[in-house]
CSV table of C-alpha atoms and ligand atoms in Angstrom, one decimal:
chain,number,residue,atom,x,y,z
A,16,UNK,CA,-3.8,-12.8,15.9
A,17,UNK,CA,-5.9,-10.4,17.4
A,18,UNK,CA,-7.5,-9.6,20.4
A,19,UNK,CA,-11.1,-9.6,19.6
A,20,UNK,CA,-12.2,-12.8,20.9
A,21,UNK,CA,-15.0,-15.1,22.5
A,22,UNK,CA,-15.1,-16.1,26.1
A,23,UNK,CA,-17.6,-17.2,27.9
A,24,UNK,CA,-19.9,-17.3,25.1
A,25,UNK,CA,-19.9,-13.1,24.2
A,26,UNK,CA,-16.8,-11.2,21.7
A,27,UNK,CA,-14.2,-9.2,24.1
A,28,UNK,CA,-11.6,-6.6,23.6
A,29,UNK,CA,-9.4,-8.3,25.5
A,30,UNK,CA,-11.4,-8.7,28.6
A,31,UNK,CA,-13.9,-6.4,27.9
A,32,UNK,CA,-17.5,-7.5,27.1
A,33,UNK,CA,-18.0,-5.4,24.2
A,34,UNK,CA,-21.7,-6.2,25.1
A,35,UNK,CA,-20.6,-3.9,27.9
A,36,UNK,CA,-19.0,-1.2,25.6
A,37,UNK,CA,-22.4,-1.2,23.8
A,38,UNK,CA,-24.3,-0.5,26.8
A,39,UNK,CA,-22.6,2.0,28.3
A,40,UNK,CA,-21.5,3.6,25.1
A,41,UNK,CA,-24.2,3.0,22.6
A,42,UNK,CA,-23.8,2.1,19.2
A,43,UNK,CA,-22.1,2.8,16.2
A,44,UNK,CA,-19.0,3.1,18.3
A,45,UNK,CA,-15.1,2.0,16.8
A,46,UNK,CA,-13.2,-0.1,19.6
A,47,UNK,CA,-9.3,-0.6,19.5
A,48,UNK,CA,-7.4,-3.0,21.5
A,49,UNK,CA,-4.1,-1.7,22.6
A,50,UNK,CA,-2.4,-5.3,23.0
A,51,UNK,CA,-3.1,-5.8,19.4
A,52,UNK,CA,-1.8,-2.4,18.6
A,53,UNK,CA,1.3,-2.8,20.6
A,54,UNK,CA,1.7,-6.1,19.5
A,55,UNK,CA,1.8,-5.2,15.9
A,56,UNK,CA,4.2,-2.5,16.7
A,57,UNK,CA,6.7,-4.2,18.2
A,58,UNK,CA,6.2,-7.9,15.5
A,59,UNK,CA,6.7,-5.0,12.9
A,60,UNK,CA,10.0,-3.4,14.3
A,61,UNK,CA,11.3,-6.6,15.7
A,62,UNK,CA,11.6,-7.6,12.2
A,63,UNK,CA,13.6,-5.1,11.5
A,64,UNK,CA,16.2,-5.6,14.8
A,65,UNK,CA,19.7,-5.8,14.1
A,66,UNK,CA,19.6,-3.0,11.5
A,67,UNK,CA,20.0,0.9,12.3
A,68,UNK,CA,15.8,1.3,11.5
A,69,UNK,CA,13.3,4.2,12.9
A,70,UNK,CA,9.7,2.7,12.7
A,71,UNK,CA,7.0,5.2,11.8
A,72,UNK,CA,3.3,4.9,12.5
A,73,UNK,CA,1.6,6.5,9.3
A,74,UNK,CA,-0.5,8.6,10.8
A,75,UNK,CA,-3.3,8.8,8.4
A,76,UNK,CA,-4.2,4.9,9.4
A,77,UNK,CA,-5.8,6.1,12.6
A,78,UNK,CA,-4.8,9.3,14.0
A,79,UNK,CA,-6.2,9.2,17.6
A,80,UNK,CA,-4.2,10.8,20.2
A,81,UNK,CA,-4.2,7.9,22.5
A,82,UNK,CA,-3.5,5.5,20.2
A,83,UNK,CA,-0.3,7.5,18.9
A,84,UNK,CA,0.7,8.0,22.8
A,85,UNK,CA,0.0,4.2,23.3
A,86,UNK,CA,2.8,3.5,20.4
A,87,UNK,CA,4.8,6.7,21.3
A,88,UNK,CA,5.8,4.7,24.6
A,89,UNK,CA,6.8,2.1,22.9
A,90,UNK,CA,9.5,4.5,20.9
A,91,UNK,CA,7.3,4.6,17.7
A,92,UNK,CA,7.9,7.4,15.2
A,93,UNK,CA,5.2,8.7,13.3
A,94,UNK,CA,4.8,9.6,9.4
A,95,UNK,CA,3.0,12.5,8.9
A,96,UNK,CA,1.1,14.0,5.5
A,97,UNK,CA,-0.4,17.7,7.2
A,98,UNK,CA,0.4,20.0,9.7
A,99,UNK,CA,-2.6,18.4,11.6
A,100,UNK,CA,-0.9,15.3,11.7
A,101,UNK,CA,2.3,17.3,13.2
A,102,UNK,CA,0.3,19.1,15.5
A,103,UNK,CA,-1.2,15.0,16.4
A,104,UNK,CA,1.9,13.9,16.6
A,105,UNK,CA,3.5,16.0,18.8
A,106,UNK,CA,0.7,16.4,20.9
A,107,UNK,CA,0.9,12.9,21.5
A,108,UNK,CA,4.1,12.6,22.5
A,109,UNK,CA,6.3,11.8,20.1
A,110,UNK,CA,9.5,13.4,19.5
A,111,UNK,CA,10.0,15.3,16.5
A,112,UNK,CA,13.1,13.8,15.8
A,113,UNK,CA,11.0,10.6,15.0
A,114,UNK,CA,8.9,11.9,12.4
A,115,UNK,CA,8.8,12.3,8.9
A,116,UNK,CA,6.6,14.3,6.9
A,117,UNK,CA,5.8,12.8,3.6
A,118,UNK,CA,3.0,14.3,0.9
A,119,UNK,CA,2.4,15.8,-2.6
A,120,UNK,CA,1.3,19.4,-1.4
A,121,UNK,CA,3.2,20.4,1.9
A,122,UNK,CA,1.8,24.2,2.5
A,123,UNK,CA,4.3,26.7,3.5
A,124,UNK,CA,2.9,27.0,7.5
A,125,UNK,CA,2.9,23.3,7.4
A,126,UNK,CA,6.7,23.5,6.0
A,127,UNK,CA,7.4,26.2,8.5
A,128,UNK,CA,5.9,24.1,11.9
A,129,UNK,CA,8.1,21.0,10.8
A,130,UNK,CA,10.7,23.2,10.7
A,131,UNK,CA,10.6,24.9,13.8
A,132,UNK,CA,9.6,21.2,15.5
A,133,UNK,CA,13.1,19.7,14.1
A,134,UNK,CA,11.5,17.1,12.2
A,135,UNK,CA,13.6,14.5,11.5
A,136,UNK,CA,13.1,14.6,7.8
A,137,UNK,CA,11.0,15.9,4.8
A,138,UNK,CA,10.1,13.5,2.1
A,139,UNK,CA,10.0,15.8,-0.7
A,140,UNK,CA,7.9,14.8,-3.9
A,141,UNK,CA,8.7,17.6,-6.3
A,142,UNK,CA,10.9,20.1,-7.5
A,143,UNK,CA,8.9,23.4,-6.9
A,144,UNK,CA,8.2,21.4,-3.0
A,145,UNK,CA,12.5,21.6,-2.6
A,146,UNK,CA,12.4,25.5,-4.1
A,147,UNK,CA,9.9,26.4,-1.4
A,148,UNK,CA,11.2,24.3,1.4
A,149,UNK,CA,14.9,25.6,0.7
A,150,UNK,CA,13.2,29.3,0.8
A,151,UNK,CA,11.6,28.9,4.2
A,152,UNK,CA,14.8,27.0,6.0
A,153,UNK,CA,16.9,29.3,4.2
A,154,UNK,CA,14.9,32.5,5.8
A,155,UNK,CA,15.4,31.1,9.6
A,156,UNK,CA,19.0,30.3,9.0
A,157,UNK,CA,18.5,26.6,9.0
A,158,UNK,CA,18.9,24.0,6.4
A,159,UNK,CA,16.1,21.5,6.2
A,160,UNK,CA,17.0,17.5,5.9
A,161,UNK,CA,15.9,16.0,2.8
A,162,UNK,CA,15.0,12.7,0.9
A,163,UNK,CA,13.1,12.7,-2.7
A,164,UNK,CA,10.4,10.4,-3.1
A,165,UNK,CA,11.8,8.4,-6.1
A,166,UNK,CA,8.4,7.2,-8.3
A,167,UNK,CA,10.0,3.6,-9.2
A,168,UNK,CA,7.4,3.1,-11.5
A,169,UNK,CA,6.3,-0.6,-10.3
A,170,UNK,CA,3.0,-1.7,-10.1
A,171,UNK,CA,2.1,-2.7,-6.4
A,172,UNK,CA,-0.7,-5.0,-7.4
A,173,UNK,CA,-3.3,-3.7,-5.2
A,174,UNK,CA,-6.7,-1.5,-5.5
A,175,UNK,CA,-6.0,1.1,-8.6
A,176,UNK,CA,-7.0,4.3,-5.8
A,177,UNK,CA,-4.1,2.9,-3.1
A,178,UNK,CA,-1.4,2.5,-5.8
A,179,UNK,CA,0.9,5.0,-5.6
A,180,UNK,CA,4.4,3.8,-7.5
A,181,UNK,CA,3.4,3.6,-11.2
A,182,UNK,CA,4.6,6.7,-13.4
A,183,UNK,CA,1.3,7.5,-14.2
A,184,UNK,CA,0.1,8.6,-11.0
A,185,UNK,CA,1.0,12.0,-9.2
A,186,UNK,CA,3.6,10.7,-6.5
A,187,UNK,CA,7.4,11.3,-6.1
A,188,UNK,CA,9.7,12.3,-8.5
A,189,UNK,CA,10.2,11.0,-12.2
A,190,UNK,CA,12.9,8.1,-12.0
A,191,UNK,CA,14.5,9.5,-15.2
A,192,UNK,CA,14.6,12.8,-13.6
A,193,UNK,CA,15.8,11.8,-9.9
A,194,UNK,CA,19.4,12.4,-10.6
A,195,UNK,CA,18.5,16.6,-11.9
A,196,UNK,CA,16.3,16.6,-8.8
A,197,UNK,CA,19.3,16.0,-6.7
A,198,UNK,CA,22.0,17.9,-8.5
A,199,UNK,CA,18.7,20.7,-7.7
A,200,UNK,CA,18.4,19.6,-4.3
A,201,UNK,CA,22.4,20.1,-3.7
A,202,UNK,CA,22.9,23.3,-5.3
A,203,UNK,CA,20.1,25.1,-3.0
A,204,UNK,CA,20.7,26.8,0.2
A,205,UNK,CA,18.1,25.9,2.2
A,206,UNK,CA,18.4,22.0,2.1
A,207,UNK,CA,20.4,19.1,3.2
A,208,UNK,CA,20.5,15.8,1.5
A,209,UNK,CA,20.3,13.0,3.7
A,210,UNK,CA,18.4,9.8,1.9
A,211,UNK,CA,16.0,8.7,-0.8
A,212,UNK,CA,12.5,7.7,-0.3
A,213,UNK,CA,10.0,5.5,-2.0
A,214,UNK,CA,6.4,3.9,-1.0
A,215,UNK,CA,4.4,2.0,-3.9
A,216,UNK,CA,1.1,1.6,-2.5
A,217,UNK,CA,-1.2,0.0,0.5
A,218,UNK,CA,-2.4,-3.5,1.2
A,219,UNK,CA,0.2,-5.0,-0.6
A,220,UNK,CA,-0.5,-8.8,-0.5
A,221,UNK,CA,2.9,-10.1,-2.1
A,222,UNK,CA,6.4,-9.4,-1.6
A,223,UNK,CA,7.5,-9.0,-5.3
A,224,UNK,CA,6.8,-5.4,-5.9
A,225,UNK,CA,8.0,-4.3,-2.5
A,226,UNK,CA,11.4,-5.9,-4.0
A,227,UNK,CA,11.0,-4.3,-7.0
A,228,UNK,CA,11.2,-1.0,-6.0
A,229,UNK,CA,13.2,-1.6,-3.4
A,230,UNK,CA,15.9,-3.1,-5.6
A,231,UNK,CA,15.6,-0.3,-8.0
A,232,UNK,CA,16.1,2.6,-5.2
A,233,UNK,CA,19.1,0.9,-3.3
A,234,UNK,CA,20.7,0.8,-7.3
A,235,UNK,CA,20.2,4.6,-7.2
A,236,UNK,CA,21.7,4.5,-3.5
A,237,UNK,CA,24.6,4.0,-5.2
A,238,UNK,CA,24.5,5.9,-8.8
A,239,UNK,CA,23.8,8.8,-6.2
A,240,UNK,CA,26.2,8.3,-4.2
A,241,UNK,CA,28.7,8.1,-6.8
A,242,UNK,CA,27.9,11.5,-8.1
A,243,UNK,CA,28.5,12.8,-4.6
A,244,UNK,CA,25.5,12.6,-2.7
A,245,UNK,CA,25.5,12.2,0.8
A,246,UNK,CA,22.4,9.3,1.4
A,247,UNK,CA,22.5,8.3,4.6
A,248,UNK,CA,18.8,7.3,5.1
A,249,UNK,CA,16.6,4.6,3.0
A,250,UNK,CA,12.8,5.2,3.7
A,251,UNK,CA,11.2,2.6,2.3
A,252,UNK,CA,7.2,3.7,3.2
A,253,UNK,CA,4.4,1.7,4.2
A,254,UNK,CA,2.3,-1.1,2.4
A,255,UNK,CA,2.5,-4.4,3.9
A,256,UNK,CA,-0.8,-5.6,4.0
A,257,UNK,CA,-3.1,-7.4,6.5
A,258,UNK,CA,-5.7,-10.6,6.5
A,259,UNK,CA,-9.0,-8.8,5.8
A,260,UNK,CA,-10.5,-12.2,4.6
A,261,UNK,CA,-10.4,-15.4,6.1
A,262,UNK,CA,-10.3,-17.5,3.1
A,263,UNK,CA,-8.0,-15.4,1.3
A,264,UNK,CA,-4.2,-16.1,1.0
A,265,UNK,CA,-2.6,-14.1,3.9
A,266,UNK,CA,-0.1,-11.5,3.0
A,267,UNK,CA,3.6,-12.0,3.9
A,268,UNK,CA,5.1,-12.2,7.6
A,269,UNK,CA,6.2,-9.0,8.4
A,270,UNK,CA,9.4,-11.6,9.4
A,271,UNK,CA,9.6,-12.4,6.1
A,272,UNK,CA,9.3,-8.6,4.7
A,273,UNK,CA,11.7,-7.5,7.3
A,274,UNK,CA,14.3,-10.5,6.1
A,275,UNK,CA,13.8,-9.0,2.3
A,276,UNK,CA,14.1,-5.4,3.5
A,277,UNK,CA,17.7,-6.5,5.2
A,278,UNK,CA,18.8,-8.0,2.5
A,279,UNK,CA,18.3,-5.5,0.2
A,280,UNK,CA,19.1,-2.8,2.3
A,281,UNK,CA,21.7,-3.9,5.1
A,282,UNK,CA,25.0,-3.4,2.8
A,283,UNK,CA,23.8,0.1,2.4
A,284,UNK,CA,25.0,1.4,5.7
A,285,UNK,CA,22.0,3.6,5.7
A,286,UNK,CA,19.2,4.0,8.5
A,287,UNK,CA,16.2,2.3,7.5
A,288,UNK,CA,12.8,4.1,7.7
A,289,UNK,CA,9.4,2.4,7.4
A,290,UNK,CA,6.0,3.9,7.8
A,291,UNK,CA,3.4,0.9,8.2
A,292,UNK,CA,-0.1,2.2,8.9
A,293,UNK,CA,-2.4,-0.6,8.5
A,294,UNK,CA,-0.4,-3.3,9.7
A,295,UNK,CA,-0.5,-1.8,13.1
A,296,UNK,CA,-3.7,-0.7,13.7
A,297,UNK,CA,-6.1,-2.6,10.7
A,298,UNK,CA,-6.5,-5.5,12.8
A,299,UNK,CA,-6.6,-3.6,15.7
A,300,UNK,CA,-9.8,-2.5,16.2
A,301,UNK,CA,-13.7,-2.6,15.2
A,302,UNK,CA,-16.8,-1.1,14.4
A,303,UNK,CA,-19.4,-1.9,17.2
A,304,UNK,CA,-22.7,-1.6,15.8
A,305,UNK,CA,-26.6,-2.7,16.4
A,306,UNK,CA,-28.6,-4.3,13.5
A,307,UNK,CA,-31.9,-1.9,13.5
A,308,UNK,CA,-33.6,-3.9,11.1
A,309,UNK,CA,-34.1,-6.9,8.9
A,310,UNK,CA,-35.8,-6.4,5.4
A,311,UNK,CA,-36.8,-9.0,3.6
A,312,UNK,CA,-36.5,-7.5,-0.2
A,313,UNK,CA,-37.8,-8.6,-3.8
A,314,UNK,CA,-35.0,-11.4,-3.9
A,315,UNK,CA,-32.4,-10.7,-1.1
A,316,UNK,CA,-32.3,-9.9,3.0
A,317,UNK,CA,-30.9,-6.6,4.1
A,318,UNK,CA,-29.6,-6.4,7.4
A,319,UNK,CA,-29.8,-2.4,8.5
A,320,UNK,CA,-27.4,-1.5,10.8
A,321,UNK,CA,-27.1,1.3,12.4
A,322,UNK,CA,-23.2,2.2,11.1
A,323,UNK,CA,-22.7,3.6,7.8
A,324,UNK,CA,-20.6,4.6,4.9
A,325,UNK,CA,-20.0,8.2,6.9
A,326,UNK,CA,-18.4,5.8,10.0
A,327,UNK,CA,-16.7,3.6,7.5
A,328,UNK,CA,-16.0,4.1,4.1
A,329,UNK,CA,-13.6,1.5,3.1
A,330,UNK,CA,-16.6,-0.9,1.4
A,331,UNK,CA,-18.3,2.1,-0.4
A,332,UNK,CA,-14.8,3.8,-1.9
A,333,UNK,CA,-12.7,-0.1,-2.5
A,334,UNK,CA,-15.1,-2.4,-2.6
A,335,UNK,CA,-13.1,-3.8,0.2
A,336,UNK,CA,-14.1,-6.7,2.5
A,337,UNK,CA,-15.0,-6.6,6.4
A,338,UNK,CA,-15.6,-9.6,8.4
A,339,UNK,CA,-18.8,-9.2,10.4
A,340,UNK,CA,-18.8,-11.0,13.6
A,341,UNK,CA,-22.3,-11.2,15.9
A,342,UNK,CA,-21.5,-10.3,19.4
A,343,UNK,CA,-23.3,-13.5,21.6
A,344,UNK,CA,-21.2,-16.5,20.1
A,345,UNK,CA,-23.0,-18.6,17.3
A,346,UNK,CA,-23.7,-22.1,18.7
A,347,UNK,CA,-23.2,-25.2,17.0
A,348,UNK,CA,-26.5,-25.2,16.1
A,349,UNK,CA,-27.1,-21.8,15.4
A,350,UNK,CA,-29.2,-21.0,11.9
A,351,UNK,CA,-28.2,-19.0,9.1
A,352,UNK,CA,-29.0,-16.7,6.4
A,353,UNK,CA,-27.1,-15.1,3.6
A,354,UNK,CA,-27.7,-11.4,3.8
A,355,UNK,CA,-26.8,-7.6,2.0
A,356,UNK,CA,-25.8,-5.6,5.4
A,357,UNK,CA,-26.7,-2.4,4.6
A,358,UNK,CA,-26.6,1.3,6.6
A,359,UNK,CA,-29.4,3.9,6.4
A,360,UNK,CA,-27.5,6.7,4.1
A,361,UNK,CA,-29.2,7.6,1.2
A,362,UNK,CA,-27.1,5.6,-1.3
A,363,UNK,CA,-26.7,2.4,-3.2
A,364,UNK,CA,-23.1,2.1,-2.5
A,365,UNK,CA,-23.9,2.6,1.8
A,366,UNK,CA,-23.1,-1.3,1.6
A,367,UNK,CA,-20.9,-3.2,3.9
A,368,UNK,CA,-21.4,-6.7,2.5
A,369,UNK,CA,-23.0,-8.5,-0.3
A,370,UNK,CA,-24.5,-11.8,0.1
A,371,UNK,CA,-22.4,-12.2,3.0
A,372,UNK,CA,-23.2,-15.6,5.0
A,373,UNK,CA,-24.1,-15.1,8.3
A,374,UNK,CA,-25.9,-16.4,11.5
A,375,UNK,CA,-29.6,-15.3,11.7
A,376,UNK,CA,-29.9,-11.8,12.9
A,377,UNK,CA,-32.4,-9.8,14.2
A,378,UNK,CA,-33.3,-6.4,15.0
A,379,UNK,CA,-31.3,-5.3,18.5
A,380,UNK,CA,-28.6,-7.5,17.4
A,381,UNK,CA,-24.8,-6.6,17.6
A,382,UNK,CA,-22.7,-7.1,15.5
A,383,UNK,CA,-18.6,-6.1,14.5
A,384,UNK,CA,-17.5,-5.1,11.6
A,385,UNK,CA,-13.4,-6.4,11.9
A,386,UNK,CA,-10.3,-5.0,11.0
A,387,UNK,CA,-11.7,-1.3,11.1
A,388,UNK,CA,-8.6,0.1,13.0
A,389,UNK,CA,-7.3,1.5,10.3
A,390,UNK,CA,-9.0,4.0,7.6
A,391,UNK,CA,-11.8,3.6,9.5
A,392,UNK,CA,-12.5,6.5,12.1
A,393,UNK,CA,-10.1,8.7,10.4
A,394,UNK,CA,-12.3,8.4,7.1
A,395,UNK,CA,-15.5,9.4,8.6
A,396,UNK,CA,-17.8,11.9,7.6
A,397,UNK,CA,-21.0,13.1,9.4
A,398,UNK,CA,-23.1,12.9,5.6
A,399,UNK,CA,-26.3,12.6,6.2
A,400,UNK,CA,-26.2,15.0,9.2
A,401,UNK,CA,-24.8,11.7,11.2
A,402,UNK,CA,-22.4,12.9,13.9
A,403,UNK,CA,-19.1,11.5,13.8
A,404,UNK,CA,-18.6,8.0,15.7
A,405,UNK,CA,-17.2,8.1,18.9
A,406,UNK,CA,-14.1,6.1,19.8
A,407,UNK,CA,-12.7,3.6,22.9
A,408,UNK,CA,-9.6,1.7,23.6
A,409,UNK,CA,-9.5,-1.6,25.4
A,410,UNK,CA,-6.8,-1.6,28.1
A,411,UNK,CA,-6.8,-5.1,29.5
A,412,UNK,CA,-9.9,-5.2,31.5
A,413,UNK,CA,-10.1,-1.6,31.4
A,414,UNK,CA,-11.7,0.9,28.8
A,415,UNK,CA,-12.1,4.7,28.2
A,416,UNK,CA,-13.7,6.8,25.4
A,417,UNK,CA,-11.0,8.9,23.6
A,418,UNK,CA,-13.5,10.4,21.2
A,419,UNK,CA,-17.0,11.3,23.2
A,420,UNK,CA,-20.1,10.8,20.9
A,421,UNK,CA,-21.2,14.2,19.9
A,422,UNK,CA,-24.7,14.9,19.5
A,423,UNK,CA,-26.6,16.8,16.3
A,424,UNK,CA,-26.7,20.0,18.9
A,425,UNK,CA,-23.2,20.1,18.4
A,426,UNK,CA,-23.1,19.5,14.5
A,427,UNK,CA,-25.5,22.1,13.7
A,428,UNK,CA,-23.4,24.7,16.5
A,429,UNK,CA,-20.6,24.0,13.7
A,430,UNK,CA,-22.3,25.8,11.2
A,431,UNK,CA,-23.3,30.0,11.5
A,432,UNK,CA,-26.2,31.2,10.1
A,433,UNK,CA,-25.3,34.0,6.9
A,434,UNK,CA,-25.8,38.0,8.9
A,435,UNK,CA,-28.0,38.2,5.9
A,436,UNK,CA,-30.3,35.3,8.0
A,437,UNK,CA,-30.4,36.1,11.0
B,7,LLP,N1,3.5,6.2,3.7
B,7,LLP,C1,2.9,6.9,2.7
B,7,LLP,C2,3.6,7.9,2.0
B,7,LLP,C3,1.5,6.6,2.4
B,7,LLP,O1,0.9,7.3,1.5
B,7,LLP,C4,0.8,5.6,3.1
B,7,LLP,C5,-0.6,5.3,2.8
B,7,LLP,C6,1.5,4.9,4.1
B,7,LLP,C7,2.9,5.2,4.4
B,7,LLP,C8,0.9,3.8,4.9
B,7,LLP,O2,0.5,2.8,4.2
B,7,LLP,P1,-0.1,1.4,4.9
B,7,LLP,O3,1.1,0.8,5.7
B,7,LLP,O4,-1.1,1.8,5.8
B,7,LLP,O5,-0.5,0.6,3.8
B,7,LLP,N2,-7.6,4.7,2.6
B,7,LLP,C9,-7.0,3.5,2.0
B,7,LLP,C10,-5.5,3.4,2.2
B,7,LLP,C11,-4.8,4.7,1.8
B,7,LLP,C12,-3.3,4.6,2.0
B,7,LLP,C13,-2.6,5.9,1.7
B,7,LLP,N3,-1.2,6.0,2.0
B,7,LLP,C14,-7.7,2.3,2.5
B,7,LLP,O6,-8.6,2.4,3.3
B,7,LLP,O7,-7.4,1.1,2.1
């Protein structure tokens, strides 16, 4: 449930007229709700009540200070992958003792902010990442908290490029080798062991491999702590995945994956740490957009609108599905057409929908594209000298933009002409 609806015949925000957005706006514009966000928030840790659990936001999903400040309030950690993230999530409010910073290729400054924020742990993914992290907390006097990032080697059985927990691809640490990597971790100066860390992928649809891995990391739990490890934490990462498709199966409850999670994980004793990203803010929010033309082509109709692959790259990169929703509310009798919607960059793959079935449209139309809170603004490019899309959140009956629209002035004043050209 979401809280993009009709009433009175036009889609809301909640009770916004995002007929009204559009107008005082403009178009392409992304539009978040922050019922739906808190909503999914609090369904997502309510799961999890009953156990010692720290929820955090991943970041990367939609990394807009007021949307972390809107979950901040509501006690939401946040999993960060860059210092830019840190720097987000502090700005926004959250305590540093709620976040995590996870990632392949932690820089030193990055290593050295986290550090001097009190993070409340680093997922490490590599041996030469523990050297250097041990090197910087050793040279301030501090020791900095640790879990490895166990690769469990299970196949999440989603898109190939948001797998991330089969041995074959570049995260965590080789199971086989997780038990040197912690005798490492324990003989260096600089760090203190306190959990183990896994996350297989993103839009997971089924529970299965979620158990998998989870399974397999709370047997090392206790290899590990038989050879004298202290793990006090199990982060278990992100990945539950959201409804993108109305006729499609719907992914697991996050009831049901916070009853699995318990009982893999309650006899444990340990703090459980998650880091959902889409199932907060996927379903969150939309792209607002205007069809600028229809083109009737050799054998198929293109609807142009006036978003593209730059705002929202998800269909171009994944192939992945949007639902596309017109803004006035079709009728009963309302006609329709089957349609390619399209955007004006320069490339085959700018593509948001094939032979999708829609009312009739027509040029000055608006139109959403759904479940764009997540990966969608933070994605965006300005390719094709577009600038970057500007962003609102829905408030009730209230709105504010919390990314102006910049204009090509301001694009071009990013670049500086060589001294040589001047
Ligand atoms: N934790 C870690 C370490 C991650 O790498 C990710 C996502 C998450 C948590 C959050 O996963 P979520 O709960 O959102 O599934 N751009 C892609 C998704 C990339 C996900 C990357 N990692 C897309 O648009 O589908």
């Amino acid at each position: 449930m979401d809280h993009f609806q009709y009433k009175k015949g036009g889609l809301h925000a909640e009770d916004v007229p995002l007929a009204r957005i559009a107008a005082e706006v403009g178009t392409p514009v992304y539009v978040y709700s922050t019922a739906t966000l808190c909503r999914h928030y609090q369904i997502f840790d309510e799961a999890l009540s009953g156990t010692d659990h720290l929820t955090c936001f991943a970041v990367k999903a939609n990394s807009n200070l007021s949307v972390l400040a809107s979950l901040a309030r509501l006690g939401c950690g946040a999993d960060v992958v860059s210092g830019g993230e840190l720097a987000r999530a502090l700005a926004a409010g959250i305590p540093a003792r709620r976040i995590v910073f996870s990632g392949v290729g932690k820089l030193p400054q990055e290593m050295d902010a986290a550090l001097d924020a009190g993070i409340h742990q680093f997922n490490v993914e590599s041996e030469p990442e523990l050297e250097a992290l041990s090197a910087l907390a050793s040279a301030k006097g501090m020791k900095a908290p640790v879990s490895l990032r166990i690769n469990p080697d299970i196949d999440a059985k989603t898109h190939a490029k948001i797998s991330t927990g089969r041995a074959e691809n570049k995260f965590g640490i080789a199971w086989s080798r997780a038990h040197e990597a912690y005798a490492h971790a324990q003989s260096l100066p600089g760090i203190a062991i306190v959990g183990i860390d896994v996350h297989i992928g993103s839009q997971l649809t089924e529970l299965g491999p979620f158990r998998a891995a989870f399974d397999r990391v709370a047997e090392l739990v206790a290899s590990l702590r038989a050879a004298g490890h202290g793990i006090e934490r199990i982060d278990l990462g992100g990945g539950l995945g959201i409804p993108y498709q109305p006729d499609q199966p719907a992914p697991p409850l996050p009831s049901a994956y916070g009853a699995m999670v318990k009982e893999v994980a309650s006899d444990l004793g340990c703090q459980i740490i998650t880091e959902p990203g889409r199932l907060i803010a996927g379903n969150a929010g939309v792209l607002l957009t205007q069809v600028i033309y229809v083109k009737d082509g050799e054998d198929r109709r293109f609807v142009i609108l006036d978003a593209a692959m730059n705002d929202l790259l998800r269909p171009a990169m994944y192939d992945a599905y949007h639902g596309i929703a017109p803004l006035i509310e079709p009728g009963p009798d309302a006609g329709r057409m089957t349609a390619d919607f399209v955007g004006p960059v320069c490339e085959t793959g700018d593509r948001f929908a094939k032979d999708r079935q829609t009312t009739t449209l027509a040029a000055g139309d608006l139109v959403v594209l759904r479940s764009a809170g997540a990966y969608g603004a933070v994605m965006a490019s300005s390719y094709n000298t577009r600038p970057l899309v500007p962003e609102v959140l829905v408030h009730g009956a209230d709105y504010a933009i919390i990314r102006p629209r910049i204009d090509v002035a301001a694009l071009l004043a990013q670049d500086q002409l060589a001294p040589w050209l001047a």
